[in-house]
PDB file of C-alpha atoms in Angstrom:
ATOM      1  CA  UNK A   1      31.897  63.259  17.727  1.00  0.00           C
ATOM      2  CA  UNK A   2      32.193  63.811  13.750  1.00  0.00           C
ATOM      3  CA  UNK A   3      35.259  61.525  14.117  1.00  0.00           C
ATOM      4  CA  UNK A   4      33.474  58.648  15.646  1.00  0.00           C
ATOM      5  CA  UNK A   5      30.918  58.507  13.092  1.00  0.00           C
ATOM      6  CA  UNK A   6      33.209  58.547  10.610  1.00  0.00           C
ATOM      7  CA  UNK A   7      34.936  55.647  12.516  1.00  0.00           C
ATOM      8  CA  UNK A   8      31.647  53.925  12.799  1.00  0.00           C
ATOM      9  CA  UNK A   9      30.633  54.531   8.997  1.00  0.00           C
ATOM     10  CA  UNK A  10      34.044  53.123   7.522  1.00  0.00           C
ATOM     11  CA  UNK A  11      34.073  49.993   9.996  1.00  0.00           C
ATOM     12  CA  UNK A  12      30.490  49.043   8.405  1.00  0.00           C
ATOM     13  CA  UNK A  13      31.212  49.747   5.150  1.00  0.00           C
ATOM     14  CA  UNK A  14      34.827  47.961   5.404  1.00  0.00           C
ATOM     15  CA  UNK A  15      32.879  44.937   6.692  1.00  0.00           C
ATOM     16  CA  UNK A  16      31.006  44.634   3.499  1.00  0.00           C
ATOM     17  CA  UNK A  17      34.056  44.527   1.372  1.00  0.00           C
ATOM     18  CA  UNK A  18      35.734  40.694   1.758  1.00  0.00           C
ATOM     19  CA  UNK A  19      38.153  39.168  -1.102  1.00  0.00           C
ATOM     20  CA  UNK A  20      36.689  37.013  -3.308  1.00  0.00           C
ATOM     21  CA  UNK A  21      39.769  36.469  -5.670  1.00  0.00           C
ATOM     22  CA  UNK A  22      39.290  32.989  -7.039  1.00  0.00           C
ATOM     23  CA  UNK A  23      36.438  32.090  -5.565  1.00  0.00           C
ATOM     24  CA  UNK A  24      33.127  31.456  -7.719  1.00  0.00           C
ATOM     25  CA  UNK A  25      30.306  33.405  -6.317  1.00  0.00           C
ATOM     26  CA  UNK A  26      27.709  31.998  -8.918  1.00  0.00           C
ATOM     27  CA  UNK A  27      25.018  30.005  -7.734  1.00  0.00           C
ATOM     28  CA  UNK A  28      24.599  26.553  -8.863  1.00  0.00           C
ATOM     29  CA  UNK A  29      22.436  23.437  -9.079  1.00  0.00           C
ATOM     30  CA  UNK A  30      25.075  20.710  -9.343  1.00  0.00           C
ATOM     31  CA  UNK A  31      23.536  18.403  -6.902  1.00  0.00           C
ATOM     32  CA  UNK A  32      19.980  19.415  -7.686  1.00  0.00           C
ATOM     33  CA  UNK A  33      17.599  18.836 -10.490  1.00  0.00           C
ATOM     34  CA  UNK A  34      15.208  20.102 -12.109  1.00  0.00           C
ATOM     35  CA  UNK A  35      11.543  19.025  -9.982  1.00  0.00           C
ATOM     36  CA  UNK A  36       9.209  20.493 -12.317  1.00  0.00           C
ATOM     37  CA  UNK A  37       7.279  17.436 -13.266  1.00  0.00           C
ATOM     38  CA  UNK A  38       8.876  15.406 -10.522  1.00  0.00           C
ATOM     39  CA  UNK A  39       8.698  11.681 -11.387  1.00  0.00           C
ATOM     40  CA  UNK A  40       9.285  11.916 -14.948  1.00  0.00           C
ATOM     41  CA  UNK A  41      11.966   9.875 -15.872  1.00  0.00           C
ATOM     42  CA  UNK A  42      11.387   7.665 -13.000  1.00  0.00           C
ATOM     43  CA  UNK A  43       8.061   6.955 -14.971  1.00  0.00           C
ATOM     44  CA  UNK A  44       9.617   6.807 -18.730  1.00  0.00           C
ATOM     45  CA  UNK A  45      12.574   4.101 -17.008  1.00  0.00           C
ATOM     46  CA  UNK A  46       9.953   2.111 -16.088  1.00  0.00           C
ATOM     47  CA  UNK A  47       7.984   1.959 -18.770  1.00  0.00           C
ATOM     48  CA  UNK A  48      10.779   1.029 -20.942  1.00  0.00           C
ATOM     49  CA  UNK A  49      12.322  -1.438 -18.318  1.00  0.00           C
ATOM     50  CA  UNK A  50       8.828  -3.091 -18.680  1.00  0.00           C
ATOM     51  CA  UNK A  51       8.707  -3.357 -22.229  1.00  0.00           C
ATOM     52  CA  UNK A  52      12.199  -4.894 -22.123  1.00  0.00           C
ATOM     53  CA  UNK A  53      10.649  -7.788 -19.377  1.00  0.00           C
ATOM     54  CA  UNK A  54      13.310  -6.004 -17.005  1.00  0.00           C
ATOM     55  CA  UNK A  55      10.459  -6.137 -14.101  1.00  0.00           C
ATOM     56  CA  UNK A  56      13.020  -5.900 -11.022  1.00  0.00           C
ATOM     57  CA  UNK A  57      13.879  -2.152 -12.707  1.00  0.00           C
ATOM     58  CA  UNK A  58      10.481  -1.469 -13.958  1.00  0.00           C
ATOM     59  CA  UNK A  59       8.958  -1.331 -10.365  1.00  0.00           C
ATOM     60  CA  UNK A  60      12.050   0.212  -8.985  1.00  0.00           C
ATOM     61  CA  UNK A  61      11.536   3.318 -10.950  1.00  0.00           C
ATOM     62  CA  UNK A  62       7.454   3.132 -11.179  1.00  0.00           C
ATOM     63  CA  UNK A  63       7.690   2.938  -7.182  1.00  0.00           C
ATOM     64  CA  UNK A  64      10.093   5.919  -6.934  1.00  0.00           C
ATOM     65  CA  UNK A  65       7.869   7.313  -9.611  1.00  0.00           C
ATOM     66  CA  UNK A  66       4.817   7.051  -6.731  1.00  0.00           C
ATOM     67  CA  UNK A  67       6.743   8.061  -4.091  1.00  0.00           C
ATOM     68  CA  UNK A  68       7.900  11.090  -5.757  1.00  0.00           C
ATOM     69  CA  UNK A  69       4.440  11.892  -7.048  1.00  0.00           C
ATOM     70  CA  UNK A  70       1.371   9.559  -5.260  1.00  0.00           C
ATOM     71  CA  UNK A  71      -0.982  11.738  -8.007  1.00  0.00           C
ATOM     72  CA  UNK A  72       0.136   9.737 -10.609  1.00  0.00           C
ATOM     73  CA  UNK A  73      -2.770   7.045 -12.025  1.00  0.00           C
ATOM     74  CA  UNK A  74       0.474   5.689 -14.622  1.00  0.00           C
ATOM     75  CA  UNK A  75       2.870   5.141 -11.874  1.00  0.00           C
ATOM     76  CA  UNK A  76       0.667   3.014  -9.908  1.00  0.00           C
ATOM     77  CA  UNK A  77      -0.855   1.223 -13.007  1.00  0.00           C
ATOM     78  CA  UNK A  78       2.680   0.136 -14.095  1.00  0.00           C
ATOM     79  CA  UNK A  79       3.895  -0.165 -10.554  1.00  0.00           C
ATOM     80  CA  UNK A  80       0.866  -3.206  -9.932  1.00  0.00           C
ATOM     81  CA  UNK A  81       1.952  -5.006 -13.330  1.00  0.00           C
ATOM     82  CA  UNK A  82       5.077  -4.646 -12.470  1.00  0.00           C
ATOM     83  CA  UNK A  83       4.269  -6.745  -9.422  1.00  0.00           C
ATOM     84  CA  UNK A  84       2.441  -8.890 -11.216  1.00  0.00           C
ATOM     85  CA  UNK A  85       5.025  -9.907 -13.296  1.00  0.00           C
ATOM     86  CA  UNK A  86       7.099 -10.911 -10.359  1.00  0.00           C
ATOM     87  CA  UNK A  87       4.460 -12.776  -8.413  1.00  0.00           C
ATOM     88  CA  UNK A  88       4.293 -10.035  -6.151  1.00  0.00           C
ATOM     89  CA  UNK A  89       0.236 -10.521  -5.856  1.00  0.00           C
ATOM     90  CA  UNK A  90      -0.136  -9.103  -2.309  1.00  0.00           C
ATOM     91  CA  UNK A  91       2.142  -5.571  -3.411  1.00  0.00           C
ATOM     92  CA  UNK A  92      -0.128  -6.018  -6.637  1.00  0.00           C
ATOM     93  CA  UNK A  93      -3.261  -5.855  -4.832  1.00  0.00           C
ATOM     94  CA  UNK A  94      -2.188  -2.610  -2.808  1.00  0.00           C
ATOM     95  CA  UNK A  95      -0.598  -1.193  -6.175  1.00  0.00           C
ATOM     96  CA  UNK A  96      -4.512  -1.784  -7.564  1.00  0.00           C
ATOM     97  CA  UNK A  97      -6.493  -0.860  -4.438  1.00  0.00           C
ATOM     98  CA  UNK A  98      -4.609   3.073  -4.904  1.00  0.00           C
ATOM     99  CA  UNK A  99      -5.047   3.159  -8.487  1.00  0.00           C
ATOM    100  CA  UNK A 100      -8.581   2.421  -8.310  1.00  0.00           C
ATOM    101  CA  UNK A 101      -9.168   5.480  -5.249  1.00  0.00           C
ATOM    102  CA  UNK A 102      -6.712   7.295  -7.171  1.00  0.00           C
ATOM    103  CA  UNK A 103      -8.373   7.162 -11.094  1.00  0.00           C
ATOM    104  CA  UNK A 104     -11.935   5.076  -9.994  1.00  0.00           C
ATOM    105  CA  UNK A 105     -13.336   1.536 -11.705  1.00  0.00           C
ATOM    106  CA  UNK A 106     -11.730   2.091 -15.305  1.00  0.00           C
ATOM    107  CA  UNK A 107     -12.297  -0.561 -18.011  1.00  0.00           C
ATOM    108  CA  UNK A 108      -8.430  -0.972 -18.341  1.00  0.00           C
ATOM    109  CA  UNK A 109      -7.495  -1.055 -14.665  1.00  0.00           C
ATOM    110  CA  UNK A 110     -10.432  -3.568 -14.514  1.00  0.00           C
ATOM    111  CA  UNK A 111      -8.560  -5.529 -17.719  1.00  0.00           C
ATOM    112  CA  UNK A 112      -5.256  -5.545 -16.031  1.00  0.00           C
ATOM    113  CA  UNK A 113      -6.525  -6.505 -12.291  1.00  0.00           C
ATOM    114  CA  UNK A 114      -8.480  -9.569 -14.683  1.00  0.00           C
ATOM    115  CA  UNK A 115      -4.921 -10.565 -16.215  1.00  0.00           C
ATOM    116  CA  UNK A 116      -3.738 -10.094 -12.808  1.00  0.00           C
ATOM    117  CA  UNK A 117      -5.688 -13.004 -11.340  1.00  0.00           C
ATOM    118  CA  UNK A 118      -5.487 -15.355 -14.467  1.00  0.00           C
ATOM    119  CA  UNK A 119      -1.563 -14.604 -13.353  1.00  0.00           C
ATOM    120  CA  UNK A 120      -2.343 -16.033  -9.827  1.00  0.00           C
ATOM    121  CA  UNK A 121      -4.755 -19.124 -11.383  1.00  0.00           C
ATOM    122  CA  UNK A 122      -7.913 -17.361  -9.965  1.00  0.00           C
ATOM    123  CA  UNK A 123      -9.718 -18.210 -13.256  1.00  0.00           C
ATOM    124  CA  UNK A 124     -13.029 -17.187 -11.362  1.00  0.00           C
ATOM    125  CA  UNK A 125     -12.116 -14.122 -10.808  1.00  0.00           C
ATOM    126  CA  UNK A 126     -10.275 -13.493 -13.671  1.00  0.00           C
ATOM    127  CA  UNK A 127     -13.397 -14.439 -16.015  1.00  0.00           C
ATOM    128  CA  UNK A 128     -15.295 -11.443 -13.571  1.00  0.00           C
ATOM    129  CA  UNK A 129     -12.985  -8.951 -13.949  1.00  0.00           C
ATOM    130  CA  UNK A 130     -12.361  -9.040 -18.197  1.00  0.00           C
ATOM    131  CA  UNK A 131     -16.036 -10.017 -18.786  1.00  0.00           C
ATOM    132  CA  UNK A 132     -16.683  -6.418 -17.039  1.00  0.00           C
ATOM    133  CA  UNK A 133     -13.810  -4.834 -18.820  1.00  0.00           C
ATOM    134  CA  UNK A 134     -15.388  -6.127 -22.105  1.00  0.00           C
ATOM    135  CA  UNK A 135     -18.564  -5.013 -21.335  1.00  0.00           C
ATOM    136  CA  UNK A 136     -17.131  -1.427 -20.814  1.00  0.00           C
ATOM    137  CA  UNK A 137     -14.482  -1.665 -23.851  1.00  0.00           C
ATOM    138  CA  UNK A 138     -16.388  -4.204 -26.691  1.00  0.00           C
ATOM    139  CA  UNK A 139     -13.728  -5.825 -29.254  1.00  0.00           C
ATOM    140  CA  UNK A 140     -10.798  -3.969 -27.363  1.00  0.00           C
ATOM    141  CA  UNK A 141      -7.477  -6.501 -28.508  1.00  0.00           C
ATOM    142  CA  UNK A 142      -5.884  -6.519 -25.226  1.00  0.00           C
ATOM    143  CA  UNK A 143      -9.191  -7.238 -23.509  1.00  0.00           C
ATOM    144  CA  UNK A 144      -9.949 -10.061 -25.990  1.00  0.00           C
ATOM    145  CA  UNK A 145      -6.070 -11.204 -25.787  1.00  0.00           C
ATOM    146  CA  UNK A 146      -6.643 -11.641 -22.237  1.00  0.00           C
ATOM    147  CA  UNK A 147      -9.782 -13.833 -22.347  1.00  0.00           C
ATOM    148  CA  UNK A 148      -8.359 -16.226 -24.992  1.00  0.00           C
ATOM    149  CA  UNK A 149      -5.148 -16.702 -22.494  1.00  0.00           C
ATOM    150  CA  UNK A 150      -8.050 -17.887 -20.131  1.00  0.00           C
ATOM    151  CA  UNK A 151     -10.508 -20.057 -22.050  1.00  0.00           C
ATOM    152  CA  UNK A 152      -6.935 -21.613 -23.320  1.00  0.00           C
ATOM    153  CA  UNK A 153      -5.594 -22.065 -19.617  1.00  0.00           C
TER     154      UNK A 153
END
């Protein structure tokens, strides 16, 4: 019986033992990436792309930027003047509609939905929308900027 368990004990612990020559046993991340504030660059590649007037690749990466985090009041604020800037009113609208549940009625959401519909010709409701944003943010230069493109249109 002493022989058996003997048996028994060397099979398990042989089983434990493989060969490993040349093979790396380290773990590593080479198709991952780092997901600790997960729609970061997404977010600074959009902003940029927007400042360059690259609006095709400035809502690519402020949507991805959304999808990858739907918390994100920036995202969807550059993600609707994104649209804007390519006509994209209805997508715009949506874009707005979650900011606004998302961050509530802020002067400069209010600003940028105005310069949204003086985009679209909806002088009406453009006037609405930047007289409130004035109201909340007196003498502000991109509020003021935005009602002189009006009264001029």
């Amino acid at each position: 019986m002493a022989t058996a368990v003997v048996a028994g004990l060397a099979v398990v612990v042989l089983a434990g033992c493989t060969n490993t020559t040349g093979i790396d046993t380290v773990k590593t991340t080479a198709l991952g990436y780092d997901t600790g504030d997960i729609g970061t660059a997404d977010l600074a590649a959009g902003r940029g792309h927007f400042r360059d007037a690259n609006y095709g690749l400035a809502e690519k990466h402020f949507r991805k930027a959304v999808e990858l985090r739907a918390s994100n009041a920036e995202a969807w604020m550059g993600l609707a003047a994104a649209y804007d800037q390519l006509g994209r009113f209805d997508f715009a609208d949506r874009a707005y509609a979650q900011l606004l549940k998302l961050a509530g009625r802020q002067p400069r959401i209010v600003s940028n939905m105005g310069y949204s519909h003086y985009l679209r010709g909806d002088r009406k409701k453009a006037r609405l929308l930047l007289d409130e944003a004035r109201r909340a943010m007196p003498g502000d230069k991109v509020v003021e900027a935005n009602i002189k493109l009006l009264r001029a249109s």
